[in-house]
Amino acid sequence: MPDPIIRFENVTFSYAGTDEPALHDISLEIMPGEYVAILGLNGAGKTTLGLCVNGVVPTMLAGDLEGSVTVGGLDVADYPVREMAKLVGMVFDNPEFQMSQMSAEEEVALGLENAGTPYEDMKRIIPETLKLVGLEGFESRSPLGLSGGQQQRLAIAAVLAMHPKVLIMDEPTSNLDPIGKQEVFDMAAKLNRENGMTVIVIEHEVEVMARYADRVIVLDHGRIIMNGTPQEIFGRAEELATLGLRVPEAAAIAAILSARGLWKGPVPITTEPAVEAITELLGAKNG
Amino acid sequence: MSMQAALPVALIPGNSIIHRINPITKIVWVVGYIVLAFATQNIIILGVMAVFAFMLAPIAGITRPLLKGMLILVPIGSSLIALQIIAPAVEKPWTPAWELGGFVIYTDGLYYGLVLLGRIVASLIIALVMVMTTHPSDLFTSLAKLKMPYILNFMSSMTLQLIPVFQREFGIIMSAQKSRGMKGSGFAAVLPSFVPVFVGAIERVQQLAISLESRGFGSDGHKTSYRQVRARPLDWIIGVLGFVVLIGLSVISILKGLWNISALITFPGPFVAGLFFVCAAVFVGFLVLIAVFSFKK
Ligand SMILES: Nc1ncnc2c1ncn2[C@@H]1O[C@H](COP(=O)(O)OP(=O)(O)O)[C@@H](O)[C@H]1O
Ligand SMILES: [Mg+2]
């Protein structure tokens, strides 16, 4: 069994000037190549958890950190964010605030330039990455002139181009339509499967998370209160509901049917198995 | 929102010979111009410099925007000349040209005023021509090649980027305030917008700093550049030529005691008096215009 790539050991963190910790006694291990979804209400600490992984917390956003966060064996508190950048790529939740360059291709080039990537390689990687996020043809457009969804995809490209070992995306599809969302998560899944990239996604769309994630972590008031496979987590619809969180429609329907004694089998979390099971159920009743 | 619309002075895209000259060559010319402008007090040289720089505008197809950018010279020029005529920056005794009551104007300051103005005009025009014909990224890439510190370079390029953002934010906040019944134009309306814009700006700049560091910005070690700027033989020729001529003239000027030819030129009293009133009228007119536009719209 390989070592975990990310390890939180009893991490409690409060932002400077606040009393209430944003993270509360977090212990967590993420293995290389895992696809992890983080779920929770606004203010639950999801973003803060992500920021711990690339070291923005506590090196750029100061506060009181207890415990330790190690990524690839490095304690994030000991390295500047720009060093962690070689390992961890993070897409933040406000795409417009991440743009600083005159054109989309330069936005993607920035990280590569900082890493000293040779020009010949950049000439290949940049169009490749823009294509991957569906922005071919936008090379020389000003990032600030793009739509919210396009900016979001550009922000992802700017990070992906650097080929990080760990990719964190903080609500990366809030400005995208359903197809756009699908594309982003397909892309992340592909990188995860084919390149073994460790992916952490902070996302409200439980449907998508059920489909893609290996593991779901639920945060509430800075604490991890659930941590398991999508199957396990979304099977606890009632518990999630008390926290104000949804489960995928399929799991919700199964939960209702199960409460009426109509559902026996495992809880489906995606549509297809649910349809299959319901068809069977109807068939059994009619026959 | 395009950069052109947002910035009073920005790249005017084009493919003229001026656009295609290597940015370092242009920097050599601009720096050479500024050095010579301040090394000489010869108004003929300054005049020729200004005219030459202006002649580049039609070649680059930027005459109109250049003239617009030069509007700033109206208040500067008129106030400068008017002030030099009533309070010369040269040693006394001064030669009165005209007087009324206790109010005296002198001929002595005019030459020096024209020198000051010539310096500003020549440097401004050549700098505008450079900015309007050079893609900022190419300019910054070139500056980086000249070993200008990366961080300094980056800060200037980022400032350029933030201007349209702030303009847009200003627009949004001002229209919001307008809809709440506040006056929506002029200084009086802009002032209350400063607070929200700058509060927003701080958050924005912090976010950007975090995003940049997360992409390795500021790390030491070897960096590469995506934009490749070529230096053709022509760029070398124009650059070396500019360097030799401009720096050569600067050296000659300094050797000749700044080459001040004021002794050869005498301005007739009535001419100076007339010029004073024209400049003063232009300056006052400009102020009135500003006031009218800010408060009466
Ligand atoms: N920069 C900051 N300074 C102080 N408090 C912050 C900062 N960022 C977040 N917080 C607080 O930390 C808590 C967790 O926030 P966050 O991690 O952004 O949650 P989420 O991403 O789940 O919405 C919230 O109470 C929030 O107000
Ligand atoms: Mg968040």
Coordinates of C-alpha atoms and ligand atoms in Angstrom, one line a residue:
Chain A
M1 CA 0.0 0.0 0.0
P2 CA 1.5 3.4 -1.0
D3 CA 1.8 6.2 1.4
P4 CA -1.0 8.8 1.5
I5 CA -0.2 11.8 -0.6
I6 CA -2.1 14.1 1.7
R7 CA -2.3 13.7 5.5
F8 CA -4.1 15.9 8.0
E9 CA -3.2 15.1 11.6
N10 CA -5.5 16.6 14.2
V11 CA -5.7 19.9 12.3
T12 CA -7.5 22.8 14.0
F13 CA -7.2 26.1 12.3
S14 CA -8.7 29.6 13.2
Y15 CA -8.2 32.5 10.9
A16 CA -6.4 35.4 12.6
G17 CA -8.8 37.6 14.5
T18 CA -11.6 35.0 14.7
D19 CA -12.5 32.9 17.7
E20 CA -14.4 30.1 16.1
P21 CA -12.1 27.6 14.3
A22 CA -12.7 27.2 10.6
L23 CA -11.4 23.6 10.9
H24 CA -11.8 21.5 13.9
D25 CA -9.6 18.5 14.7
I26 CA -9.4 17.2 11.1
S27 CA -7.6 13.9 10.6
L28 CA -7.7 12.7 7.0
E29 CA -5.6 10.7 4.6
I30 CA -5.9 10.8 0.9
M31 CA -4.2 8.3 -1.3
P32 CA -2.4 9.0 -4.6
G33 CA -4.9 8.7 -7.5
E34 CA -8.0 9.2 -5.3
Y35 CA -11.0 11.3 -6.5
V36 CA -12.4 13.0 -3.4
A37 CA -15.5 15.1 -3.2
I38 CA -16.0 17.6 -0.3
L39 CA -19.5 18.5 0.6
G40 CA -20.9 20.9 3.1
L41 CA -22.9 24.1 3.6
N42 CA -21.5 27.5 3.0
G43 CA -19.0 28.3 5.8
A44 CA -18.5 24.7 6.7
G45 CA -14.8 25.0 6.0
K46 CA -14.4 23.4 2.6
T47 CA -12.4 26.2 1.1
T48 CA -10.2 26.4 4.1
L49 CA -9.5 22.6 3.9
G50 CA -8.5 23.0 0.3
L51 CA -6.2 26.0 1.1
C52 CA -4.4 23.9 3.7
V53 CA -3.4 21.4 1.0
N54 CA -1.5 24.0 -1.1
G55 CA -0.3 25.8 2.0
V56 CA -2.1 29.1 1.4
V57 CA -3.3 28.4 4.9
P58 CA -1.3 29.1 7.0
T59 CA 1.5 30.7 5.0
M60 CA -0.5 33.4 3.1
L61 CA -3.7 33.5 5.1
A62 CA -2.4 33.6 8.7
G63 CA -4.0 32.1 11.7
D64 CA -3.6 29.6 14.5
L65 CA -2.8 26.2 13.2
E66 CA -2.6 23.1 15.4
G67 CA -1.7 19.7 14.1
S68 CA 0.0 19.2 10.8
V69 CA -0.8 19.0 7.1
T70 CA 1.7 17.1 4.9
V71 CA 1.6 16.8 1.1
G72 CA 3.9 14.4 -0.6
G73 CA 5.8 14.2 2.7
L74 CA 6.3 18.0 2.9
D75 CA 4.8 19.9 5.9
V76 CA 2.9 22.7 4.2
A77 CA 3.7 25.2 7.0
D78 CA 7.4 24.9 6.1
Y79 CA 7.2 25.7 2.4
P80 CA 6.1 28.8 0.5
V81 CA 3.0 28.3 -1.6
R82 CA 5.1 28.9 -4.8
E83 CA 7.1 25.7 -3.9
M84 CA 4.0 23.7 -3.1
A85 CA 2.8 24.8 -6.6
K86 CA 5.0 22.1 -8.1
L87 CA 2.9 19.5 -6.4
V88 CA -0.5 21.0 -5.9
G89 CA -2.6 23.0 -8.3
M90 CA -5.6 24.8 -7.0
V91 CA -8.5 26.4 -8.9
F92 CA -10.2 29.0 -6.7
D93 CA -13.9 29.7 -6.6
N94 CA -13.8 33.1 -8.1
P95 CA -12.4 32.8 -11.6
E96 CA -12.3 36.4 -12.5
F97 CA -10.1 37.2 -9.5
Q98 CA -7.5 34.7 -10.8
M99 CA -6.8 36.4 -14.1
S100 CA -3.9 38.7 -14.5
Q101 CA -2.7 38.3 -18.1
M102 CA -3.4 40.1 -21.4
S103 CA -4.5 36.9 -23.2
A104 CA -5.9 33.5 -22.5
E105 CA -2.7 31.7 -23.7
E106 CA -0.5 33.9 -21.6
E107 CA -2.8 33.1 -18.6
V108 CA -2.0 29.4 -19.2
A109 CA 1.6 30.2 -19.8
L110 CA 2.2 31.9 -16.5
G111 CA 2.6 28.8 -14.4
L112 CA 4.8 27.2 -17.0
E113 CA 7.0 30.2 -17.3
N114 CA 7.4 30.3 -13.5
A115 CA 8.4 26.6 -13.6
G116 CA 11.0 27.3 -16.3
T117 CA 9.3 25.1 -18.9
P118 CA 11.2 25.4 -22.2
Y119 CA 9.5 27.4 -25.0
E120 CA 9.2 24.4 -27.3
D121 CA 7.2 22.5 -24.6
M122 CA 5.0 25.5 -23.9
K123 CA 4.2 25.7 -27.6
R124 CA 2.8 22.2 -27.3
I125 CA 1.2 22.2 -23.8
I126 CA -0.7 25.5 -24.1
P127 CA -2.8 24.7 -27.1
E128 CA -3.3 21.2 -25.8
T129 CA -4.6 22.5 -22.5
L130 CA -6.8 25.1 -24.0
K131 CA -8.3 22.4 -26.2
L132 CA -8.8 20.2 -23.2
V133 CA -11.1 22.8 -21.6
G134 CA -12.8 23.7 -24.9
L135 CA -11.1 27.1 -25.3
E136 CA -9.4 26.5 -28.6
G137 CA -9.7 29.7 -30.7
F138 CA -9.7 31.9 -27.6
E139 CA -5.8 32.0 -27.4
S140 CA -5.5 35.7 -27.8
R141 CA -8.7 36.8 -26.2
S142 CA -8.4 38.9 -23.0
P143 CA -9.3 36.8 -20.0
L144 CA -11.5 39.6 -18.6
G145 CA -13.5 39.7 -21.8
L146 CA -14.5 36.0 -21.4
S147 CA -17.8 34.8 -20.0
G148 CA -18.0 33.5 -16.5
G149 CA -18.0 29.9 -17.7
Q150 CA -15.1 30.5 -20.1
Q151 CA -13.1 32.2 -17.3
Q152 CA -13.8 29.2 -15.1
R153 CA -12.5 26.8 -17.7
L154 CA -9.5 29.1 -18.3
A155 CA -8.7 29.1 -14.6
I156 CA -8.7 25.3 -14.7
A157 CA -6.5 25.2 -17.8
A158 CA -4.0 27.6 -16.1
V159 CA -3.6 25.1 -13.3
L160 CA -3.8 21.9 -15.4
A161 CA -1.1 23.0 -17.7
M162 CA 1.4 22.7 -14.8
H163 CA 0.5 19.0 -14.5
P164 CA 0.2 19.0 -10.7
K165 CA 0.1 15.7 -8.8
V166 CA -2.8 17.0 -6.8
L167 CA -5.6 19.0 -8.3
I168 CA -8.0 20.9 -6.1
M169 CA -11.0 22.6 -7.6
D170 CA -13.2 24.8 -5.4
E171 CA -16.7 25.0 -6.8
P172 CA -15.2 25.0 -10.3
T173 CA -18.5 24.8 -12.2
S174 CA -20.7 27.3 -10.5
N175 CA -20.9 29.4 -13.6
L176 CA -21.3 26.5 -16.0
D177 CA -24.4 25.0 -17.6
P178 CA -25.1 21.3 -17.0
I179 CA -23.1 20.3 -20.1
G180 CA -20.2 22.5 -19.1
K181 CA -20.2 21.0 -15.6
Q182 CA -20.3 17.5 -17.1
E183 CA -17.3 18.4 -19.3
V184 CA -15.2 19.7 -16.4
F185 CA -15.8 16.6 -14.3
D186 CA -15.3 14.2 -17.2
M187 CA -12.0 16.0 -17.8
A188 CA -11.0 15.6 -14.2
A189 CA -12.0 12.0 -14.2
K190 CA -9.9 11.4 -17.3
L191 CA -6.8 13.0 -15.7
N192 CA -7.5 11.0 -12.6
R193 CA -7.8 7.6 -14.4
E194 CA -5.2 8.1 -17.1
N195 CA -2.5 10.2 -15.3
G196 CA -3.2 9.1 -11.8
M197 CA -3.8 12.7 -10.7
T198 CA -5.2 13.0 -7.2
V199 CA -8.4 15.1 -7.5
I200 CA -10.2 16.9 -4.7
V201 CA -13.4 18.7 -5.7
I202 CA -15.5 21.0 -3.6
E203 CA -18.9 20.8 -5.1
H204 CA -22.6 21.2 -4.4
E205 CA -23.8 19.0 -7.2
V206 CA -24.4 15.7 -5.5
E207 CA -25.5 14.0 -8.7
V208 CA -22.1 14.6 -10.3
M209 CA -20.2 13.7 -7.2
A210 CA -22.1 10.4 -7.0
R211 CA -21.0 9.6 -10.5
Y212 CA -17.3 10.5 -10.3
A213 CA -16.0 10.5 -6.7
D214 CA -14.3 7.5 -5.1
R215 CA -14.9 9.1 -1.7
V216 CA -17.2 11.8 -0.3
I217 CA -16.2 13.8 2.8
V218 CA -18.9 15.9 4.5
L219 CA -17.9 18.9 6.5
D220 CA -20.1 20.7 9.0
H221 CA -18.9 23.6 11.2
G222 CA -15.3 22.7 10.5
R223 CA -15.6 19.0 11.4
I224 CA -15.5 16.0 9.2
I225 CA -18.8 14.3 10.1
M226 CA -19.0 11.7 7.3
N227 CA -16.2 10.2 5.2
G228 CA -16.9 7.2 3.0
T229 CA -17.8 6.0 -0.5
P230 CA -20.6 7.8 -2.3
Q231 CA -22.6 4.7 -1.8
E232 CA -22.3 4.9 2.0
I233 CA -22.7 8.6 2.3
F234 CA -25.7 9.1 0.0
G235 CA -27.4 6.1 1.7
R236 CA -27.8 8.4 4.7
A237 CA -30.3 10.7 3.2
E238 CA -32.0 11.6 6.5
E239 CA -28.8 12.5 8.3
L240 CA -27.7 14.6 5.4
A241 CA -31.1 16.3 5.3
T242 CA -30.8 17.4 8.9
L243 CA -27.5 19.1 7.9
G244 CA -29.3 20.8 5.1
L245 CA -27.6 18.7 2.4
R246 CA -29.2 16.9 -0.5
V247 CA -28.6 13.4 -1.8
P248 CA -28.9 12.5 -5.5
E249 CA -32.5 12.1 -6.6
A250 CA -32.1 8.4 -7.1
A251 CA -31.0 7.9 -3.5
A252 CA -33.7 10.2 -2.3
I253 CA -36.4 8.2 -4.1
A254 CA -34.9 4.9 -2.8
A255 CA -34.9 6.3 0.8
I256 CA -38.6 7.2 0.5
L257 CA -39.5 3.8 -0.9
S258 CA -37.4 2.1 1.7
A259 CA -39.3 4.0 4.5
R260 CA -42.5 2.5 3.1
G261 CA -41.0 -0.9 3.1
L262 CA -40.9 -1.0 -0.7
W263 CA -37.1 -0.9 -1.2
K264 CA -34.9 -3.8 -0.1
G265 CA -31.6 -3.7 -2.1
P266 CA -28.6 -1.4 -1.9
V267 CA -29.3 2.4 -2.3
P268 CA -28.7 3.5 -5.8
I269 CA -26.8 6.8 -6.2
T270 CA -27.1 7.3 -9.9
T271 CA -30.1 7.2 -12.2
E272 CA -29.5 4.0 -14.2
P273 CA -29.5 1.5 -11.3
A274 CA -32.4 3.3 -9.8
V275 CA -34.5 3.0 -12.9
E276 CA -33.5 -0.7 -13.2
A277 CA -34.5 -1.4 -9.6
I278 CA -37.8 0.5 -9.9
T279 CA -38.7 -1.2 -13.2
E280 CA -38.1 -4.5 -11.4
L281 CA -40.2 -3.4 -8.5
L282 CA -43.1 -2.4 -10.8
G283 CA -42.8 -5.6 -12.8
A284 CA -42.9 -7.7 -9.6
K285 CA -46.0 -5.9 -8.5
N286 CA -47.9 -6.2 -11.8
G287 CA -46.8 -9.8 -12.4
Chain B
M1 CA -14.6 45.0 -22.3
S2 CA -11.6 45.8 -24.5
M3 CA -8.5 47.4 -23.4
Q4 CA -8.8 50.1 -26.0
A5 CA -12.1 51.2 -24.6
A6 CA -10.9 51.1 -21.1
L7 CA -7.6 52.9 -21.2
P8 CA -7.0 56.4 -22.4
V9 CA -3.6 55.3 -23.7
A10 CA -3.3 51.7 -24.9
L11 CA -2.2 49.6 -27.8
I12 CA -3.8 50.5 -31.1
P13 CA -3.5 47.2 -32.9
G14 CA -1.9 47.4 -36.3
N15 CA 0.8 45.9 -38.5
S16 CA 2.7 49.0 -39.5
I17 CA 6.5 49.1 -39.6
I18 CA 6.3 51.0 -36.3
H19 CA 4.3 48.2 -34.7
R20 CA 6.7 45.6 -35.9
I21 CA 9.9 47.2 -34.5
N22 CA 11.4 45.3 -31.6
P23 CA 10.3 46.7 -28.3
I24 CA 13.9 47.1 -27.1
T25 CA 14.6 49.2 -30.1
K26 CA 11.7 51.4 -29.2
I27 CA 12.9 51.6 -25.6
V28 CA 16.3 52.7 -26.8
W29 CA 14.6 55.5 -28.7
V30 CA 12.3 56.6 -25.9
V31 CA 15.2 56.6 -23.4
G32 CA 17.4 58.4 -25.9
Y33 CA 14.7 61.0 -26.5
I34 CA 14.3 61.6 -22.8
V35 CA 18.1 61.8 -22.2
L36 CA 18.5 64.3 -25.1
A37 CA 15.5 66.3 -24.1
F38 CA 17.0 66.9 -20.7
A39 CA 20.5 67.3 -21.9
T40 CA 19.8 70.2 -24.2
Q41 CA 18.3 73.6 -23.9
N42 CA 18.3 74.1 -27.7
I43 CA 14.7 74.7 -28.8
I44 CA 15.5 73.9 -32.4
I45 CA 16.7 70.4 -31.4
L46 CA 13.6 70.0 -29.2
G47 CA 11.3 71.2 -31.9
V48 CA 12.8 68.8 -34.5
M49 CA 12.5 65.9 -32.0
A50 CA 8.8 66.7 -31.4
V51 CA 8.0 67.0 -35.1
F52 CA 9.9 63.8 -36.0
A53 CA 8.1 61.8 -33.3
F54 CA 4.8 63.2 -34.5
M55 CA 5.6 62.2 -38.1
L56 CA 5.7 58.5 -36.9
A57 CA 2.0 58.7 -36.1
P58 CA 0.6 58.7 -39.6
I59 CA 3.0 55.9 -40.5
A60 CA 1.6 53.8 -37.6
G61 CA -2.0 54.9 -38.2
I62 CA -2.4 56.4 -34.8
T63 CA -2.7 60.1 -35.5
R64 CA -6.2 60.5 -33.9
P65 CA -5.5 58.6 -30.7
L66 CA -2.2 60.3 -30.4
L67 CA -3.8 63.7 -30.7
K68 CA -6.3 62.7 -28.1
G69 CA -3.5 61.6 -25.8
M70 CA -1.7 64.9 -26.4
L71 CA -4.7 66.8 -25.1
I72 CA -3.1 66.6 -21.7
L73 CA -0.6 69.1 -23.0
V74 CA -3.2 71.9 -23.3
P75 CA -3.4 72.7 -19.5
I76 CA 0.3 71.8 -18.9
G77 CA 1.6 73.9 -21.8
S78 CA -0.6 76.9 -21.4
S79 CA 0.0 77.2 -17.6
L80 CA 3.7 76.6 -18.0
I81 CA 4.2 79.3 -20.6
A82 CA 2.0 81.8 -18.8
L83 CA 3.8 81.2 -15.5
Q84 CA 7.3 81.5 -17.1
I85 CA 6.2 84.8 -18.6
I86 CA 5.1 86.3 -15.3
A87 CA 7.7 84.6 -13.1
P88 CA 10.8 83.6 -15.2
A89 CA 12.9 80.8 -13.8
V90 CA 16.0 82.6 -14.9
E91 CA 18.3 85.0 -13.0
K92 CA 17.4 88.6 -12.6
P93 CA 17.4 91.3 -14.0
W94 CA 14.4 90.6 -16.1
T95 CA 13.3 92.6 -19.1
P96 CA 9.7 93.9 -18.8
A97 CA 7.6 93.4 -21.9
W98 CA 4.4 95.0 -20.7
E99 CA 3.0 96.3 -17.5
L100 CA -0.3 97.4 -16.1
G101 CA -0.5 98.7 -12.6
G102 CA 1.8 96.5 -10.5
F103 CA 1.4 93.6 -13.0
V104 CA 4.5 93.0 -15.1
I105 CA 5.3 90.4 -17.7
Y106 CA 8.8 89.6 -18.9
T107 CA 10.4 88.3 -22.0
D108 CA 13.2 86.4 -20.2
G109 CA 11.2 83.4 -19.2
L110 CA 9.7 82.6 -22.5
Y111 CA 12.7 80.8 -23.9
Y112 CA 13.1 78.7 -20.9
G113 CA 9.3 78.0 -20.9
L114 CA 9.6 76.8 -24.4
V115 CA 12.5 74.6 -23.5
L116 CA 10.5 73.0 -20.7
L117 CA 7.5 72.5 -22.9
G118 CA 9.7 71.1 -25.8
R119 CA 11.1 68.5 -23.4
I120 CA 7.7 67.4 -22.3
V121 CA 6.2 67.4 -25.8
A122 CA 9.0 65.5 -27.4
S123 CA 9.2 62.9 -24.6
L124 CA 5.5 62.5 -24.4
I125 CA 4.9 62.0 -28.1
I126 CA 7.6 59.4 -28.5
A127 CA 6.4 57.6 -25.4
L128 CA 2.8 57.6 -26.6
V129 CA 3.9 56.3 -30.0
M130 CA 5.7 53.4 -28.3
V131 CA 2.8 52.6 -26.0
M132 CA 0.3 52.7 -28.8
T133 CA 2.2 50.5 -31.1
T134 CA 3.6 47.9 -28.7
H135 CA 1.8 44.9 -27.2
P136 CA 2.2 45.3 -23.4
S137 CA 3.3 41.7 -23.1
D138 CA 6.0 42.1 -25.7
L139 CA 7.1 45.2 -23.9
F140 CA 7.3 43.4 -20.6
T141 CA 9.0 40.4 -22.1
S142 CA 11.6 42.6 -23.5
L143 CA 12.1 44.5 -20.3
A144 CA 12.6 41.1 -18.6
K145 CA 15.3 40.4 -21.2
L146 CA 16.9 43.6 -20.1
K147 CA 17.1 42.1 -16.6
M148 CA 14.5 44.3 -15.2
P149 CA 13.5 42.5 -12.0
Y150 CA 10.7 40.1 -12.7
I151 CA 8.6 41.3 -9.8
L152 CA 8.8 45.0 -10.9
N153 CA 7.9 44.0 -14.4
F154 CA 5.0 41.9 -13.2
M155 CA 3.7 44.6 -11.0
S156 CA 3.6 47.1 -13.9
S157 CA 1.9 44.6 -16.2
M158 CA -0.6 43.7 -13.5
T159 CA -1.4 47.3 -12.9
L160 CA -2.3 47.6 -16.6
Q161 CA -4.6 44.6 -16.2
L162 CA -6.3 45.9 -13.1
I163 CA -7.3 49.3 -14.7
P164 CA -10.2 47.9 -16.8
V165 CA -11.4 45.9 -13.8
F166 CA -11.5 49.0 -11.7
Q167 CA -13.2 51.0 -14.4
R168 CA -15.9 48.3 -14.7
E169 CA -16.3 48.1 -10.9
F170 CA -16.6 51.9 -10.8
G171 CA -19.2 51.8 -13.5
I172 CA -21.3 49.2 -11.6
I173 CA -21.1 51.0 -8.3
M174 CA -21.9 54.4 -9.8
S175 CA -24.9 53.1 -11.6
A176 CA -26.0 51.4 -8.4
Q177 CA -25.7 54.7 -6.5
K178 CA -27.5 56.5 -9.3
S179 CA -30.4 54.2 -9.0
R180 CA -30.5 55.1 -5.3
G181 CA -31.0 58.7 -6.4
M182 CA -27.4 59.9 -6.0
K183 CA -26.0 62.2 -8.7
G184 CA -24.4 60.0 -11.3
S185 CA -21.7 62.1 -12.9
G186 CA -18.8 64.3 -12.1
F187 CA -16.4 64.3 -9.2
A188 CA -19.2 64.6 -6.6
A189 CA -20.6 61.3 -7.8
V190 CA -17.2 59.5 -8.1
L191 CA -16.1 60.3 -4.6
P192 CA -18.5 58.0 -2.7
S193 CA -17.7 55.2 -5.2
F194 CA -14.0 55.2 -4.1
V195 CA -14.7 53.4 -0.8
P196 CA -16.5 50.3 -2.2
V197 CA -14.2 50.1 -5.2
F198 CA -11.1 50.1 -3.0
V199 CA -12.6 47.7 -0.5
G200 CA -13.4 45.4 -3.4
A201 CA -9.9 46.0 -4.8
I202 CA -8.1 44.9 -1.6
E203 CA -10.0 41.6 -1.7
R204 CA -9.4 41.2 -5.4
V205 CA -5.6 41.9 -5.1
Q206 CA -5.3 39.4 -2.3
Q207 CA -7.2 36.7 -4.3
L208 CA -5.0 37.4 -7.2
A209 CA -1.8 37.2 -5.1
I210 CA -2.9 33.8 -3.8
S211 CA -3.8 32.6 -7.3
L212 CA -0.4 33.7 -8.6
E213 CA 1.6 32.2 -5.9
S214 CA -0.3 29.0 -6.4
R215 CA 1.0 29.0 -9.9
G216 CA 4.6 29.4 -8.8
F217 CA 4.8 33.1 -9.2
G218 CA 7.8 34.6 -7.4
S219 CA 9.7 31.3 -7.1
D220 CA 13.4 31.7 -7.7
G221 CA 15.1 29.7 -10.3
H222 CA 15.1 29.8 -14.0
K223 CA 12.1 31.2 -15.8
T224 CA 11.1 31.0 -19.4
S225 CA 9.0 33.2 -21.6
Y226 CA 6.1 32.2 -23.9
R227 CA 6.0 35.3 -26.0
Q228 CA 9.0 35.3 -28.3
V229 CA 10.2 38.7 -29.5
R230 CA 12.4 38.7 -32.5
A231 CA 15.3 41.1 -33.2
R232 CA 15.8 41.4 -36.9
P233 CA 18.8 43.2 -38.5
L234 CA 16.5 46.2 -39.1
D235 CA 15.7 46.4 -35.4
W236 CA 19.4 46.5 -34.7
I237 CA 20.1 49.2 -37.3
I238 CA 17.3 51.4 -36.1
G239 CA 18.3 50.9 -32.5
V240 CA 22.0 51.6 -33.0
L241 CA 21.2 54.6 -35.2
G242 CA 18.9 56.0 -32.6
F243 CA 21.4 55.4 -29.9
V244 CA 24.3 57.0 -31.8
V245 CA 22.3 60.1 -32.9
L246 CA 20.4 60.8 -29.7
I247 CA 23.2 60.1 -27.3
G248 CA 25.7 61.8 -29.6
L249 CA 23.6 65.0 -29.7
S250 CA 23.2 64.8 -25.9
V251 CA 27.0 64.7 -25.4
I252 CA 27.5 67.6 -27.9
S253 CA 24.8 69.6 -26.1
I254 CA 26.4 69.0 -22.7
L255 CA 29.8 69.9 -24.1
K256 CA 28.3 73.1 -25.5
G257 CA 26.9 74.1 -22.1
L258 CA 23.4 72.7 -22.9
W259 CA 23.5 74.5 -26.2
N260 CA 21.3 77.3 -25.0
I261 CA 20.6 79.7 -28.0
S262 CA 18.4 82.1 -26.1
A263 CA 21.0 84.9 -26.8
L264 CA 20.3 84.5 -30.6
I265 CA 16.5 84.9 -30.1
T266 CA 14.7 88.0 -28.9
F267 CA 11.0 87.8 -28.5
P268 CA 9.3 91.2 -29.2
G269 CA 7.4 92.5 -26.2
P270 CA 4.0 92.6 -27.8
F271 CA 4.4 89.0 -29.0
V272 CA 5.2 87.9 -25.4
A273 CA 2.3 89.9 -24.0
G274 CA -0.1 88.4 -26.6
L275 CA 1.2 84.9 -26.0
F276 CA 0.7 85.4 -22.3
F277 CA -3.0 86.3 -22.7
V278 CA -3.6 83.5 -25.1
C279 CA -2.1 80.9 -22.7
A280 CA -3.8 82.3 -19.7
A281 CA -7.1 82.3 -21.5
V282 CA -6.6 78.8 -22.7
F283 CA -5.7 77.6 -19.2
V284 CA -8.7 79.4 -17.6
G285 CA -11.0 78.2 -20.3
F286 CA -9.8 74.6 -19.7
L287 CA -10.5 74.9 -16.0
V288 CA -14.0 76.3 -16.6
L289 CA -14.7 73.5 -19.1
I290 CA -13.6 70.9 -16.5
A291 CA -15.8 72.5 -13.9
V292 CA -18.8 72.6 -16.2
F293 CA -18.4 69.0 -17.3
S294 CA -18.1 67.8 -13.7
F295 CA -21.0 69.5 -12.1
K296 CA -23.5 70.4 -14.7
K297 CA -23.9 67.2 -16.7
Ligands
LIG1 N1 -9.9 34.9 5.1 C1 -10.7 34.7 6.1 N2 -10.6 35.3 7.3 C2 -11.3 35.1 8.3 N3 -12.3 34.1 8.4 C3 -12.5 33.4 7.2 C4 -11.7 33.6 6.1 N4 -12.1 32.8 5.1 C5 -13.1 32.0 5.7 N5 -13.3 32.4 6.9 C6 -14.3 31.8 7.9 O1 -14.0 30.5 8.0 C7 -15.1 29.6 8.0 C8 -15.0 28.6 6.9 O2 -15.0 29.3 5.6 P1 -14.8 28.5 4.3 O3 -13.6 27.6 4.4 O4 -14.7 29.6 3.2 O5 -16.1 27.7 4.1 P2 -16.8 27.1 2.8 O6 -15.8 27.1 1.7 O7 -17.2 25.7 3.2 O8 -18.0 27.9 2.5 C9 -16.3 30.6 7.8 O9 -16.8 30.8 9.1 C10 -15.7 31.8 7.3 O10 -16.4 33.0 7.7
MG2 MG -15.9 28.0 -0.1

